XYZ file of C-alpha atoms in Angstrom:
140
model
C 12.193 -13.729 19.853
C 13.032 -10.208 18.802
C 12.628 -8.929 15.275
C 16.281 -7.873 15.187
C 17.424 -11.422 15.895
C 15.141 -12.757 13.151
C 16.622 -10.172 10.810
C 20.149 -11.191 11.786
C 19.292 -14.789 10.810
C 17.330 -13.911 7.662
C 19.941 -11.746 5.950
C 22.677 -14.425 5.746
C 20.170 -16.800 4.141
C 19.311 -14.148 1.550
C 22.991 -13.392 0.920
C 23.754 -17.098 0.441
C 20.808 -17.433 -1.948
C 21.981 -14.481 -4.056
C 25.530 -15.837 -4.218
C 24.139 -19.264 -5.155
C 22.043 -17.620 -7.884
C 25.224 -16.083 -9.277
C 26.665 -19.547 -9.898
C 23.577 -21.729 -10.396
C 21.283 -19.455 -12.379
C 23.107 -19.533 -15.749
C 23.015 -23.350 -16.140
C 19.429 -23.556 -14.849
C 18.240 -20.876 -17.272
C 20.102 -22.566 -20.096
C 18.352 -25.844 -19.246
C 14.954 -24.110 -19.302
C 15.387 -22.652 -22.807
C 14.261 -25.693 -24.854
C 11.128 -26.211 -22.734
C 7.669 -24.979 -23.785
C 6.689 -21.468 -22.722
C 4.366 -22.589 -19.922
C 7.137 -24.698 -18.355
C 9.655 -21.861 -18.662
C 7.141 -19.549 -16.970
C 6.676 -21.939 -14.054
C 10.440 -22.391 -13.843
C 11.030 -18.629 -13.819
C 8.431 -18.146 -11.078
C 10.000 -20.940 -9.015
C 13.428 -19.342 -9.414
C 12.310 -15.805 -8.536
C 9.984 -16.650 -5.632
C 12.541 -17.528 -2.914
C 14.635 -14.396 -3.459
C 11.571 -12.160 -3.796
C 10.040 -13.581 -0.642
C 13.231 -13.148 1.376
C 13.883 -9.651 -0.014
C 10.424 -8.585 1.111
C 11.065 -9.484 4.750
C 13.918 -7.239 6.012
C 12.138 -3.873 5.856
C 8.929 -4.783 7.729
C 10.972 -6.844 10.183
C 13.276 -3.878 10.792
C 10.236 -1.643 11.416
C 9.313 -3.895 14.332
C 12.610 -3.012 16.011
C 11.819 0.721 16.165
C 11.350 2.298 19.578
C 10.546 5.727 20.939
C 10.036 8.623 18.543
C 11.130 6.550 15.573
C 7.804 4.696 15.660
C 6.050 7.935 14.712
C 8.187 8.107 11.570
C 7.028 4.754 10.153
C 4.962 6.377 7.334
C 8.042 8.353 6.274
C 10.141 5.179 6.337
C 7.612 3.483 4.040
C 7.881 6.456 1.661
C 11.667 6.274 1.627
C 11.436 2.518 1.058
C 9.188 3.072 -1.963
C 11.475 5.666 -3.510
C 14.630 3.643 -2.915
C 12.962 0.528 -4.345
C 12.396 2.355 -7.625
C 15.846 3.937 -7.636
C 17.442 0.628 -6.657
C 15.846 -1.231 -9.556
C 16.993 1.430 -12.039
C 20.495 1.498 -10.530
C 20.659 -2.300 -10.710
C 19.814 -2.275 -14.406
C 22.453 0.404 -15.033
C 24.998 -1.587 -13.032
C 24.089 -4.755 -14.944
C 24.789 -2.917 -18.186
C 28.339 -2.159 -17.056
C 29.321 -5.228 -15.002
C 26.776 -7.798 -16.171
C 23.900 -9.451 -14.362
C 26.197 -11.609 -12.266
C 28.061 -8.529 -11.039
C 24.788 -6.791 -10.246
C 23.635 -9.878 -8.328
C 26.832 -9.858 -6.269
C 26.502 -6.110 -5.663
C 23.011 -6.729 -4.291
C 24.381 -9.461 -2.037
C 26.984 -6.934 -0.873
C 24.263 -4.447 0.043
C 22.496 -7.092 2.111
C 25.844 -7.945 3.717
C 26.178 -4.310 4.827
C 22.624 -4.449 6.226
C 23.492 -7.650 8.094
C 26.637 -6.068 9.582
C 24.583 -3.101 10.791
C 21.981 -5.445 12.296
C 24.554 -7.555 14.099
C 26.297 -4.385 15.314
C 23.041 -3.038 16.708
C 22.407 -6.319 18.530
C 25.842 -6.090 20.174
C 25.013 -2.709 21.738
C 22.445 -2.424 24.524
C 19.544 -0.157 23.636
C 18.727 2.085 26.606
C 15.945 3.786 24.624
C 14.003 0.521 24.494
C 14.096 0.190 28.268
C 13.180 3.828 28.942
C 10.224 3.860 26.526
C 8.857 0.643 28.002
C 8.692 2.227 31.456
C 7.806 5.760 30.349
C 4.541 4.838 28.624
C 1.526 5.712 30.715
C -2.049 4.523 30.065
C -4.502 7.110 28.749
């Protein structure tokens, strides 16, 4: 199974989870408030884990789809990922200040929706570079 197909299946799950968080998170957090600190901590970790786990998968999975000269640029892609992770977290907090946390959550789901559309679009097109690099590689 190709990494691109896994990515095309993973992103809708993440989008659905983020949209579900938008509606389910406020009552769940409200229910956690009267509990002792240790129970709230476990509850917070249980809430954050699924989204954090799924958000950590698209980038490394997408790296597996690279072919040809793009494979040589993987260290640069990791650098860009690090910078955009920092900028994205700051931008999310700024967005949350203006539209609220629910709006920021939906904006994040929208970004993953764009990534999913790009992934599905790339699966629809044949990739001649993948075929040519597979045959052009010679043993050393």
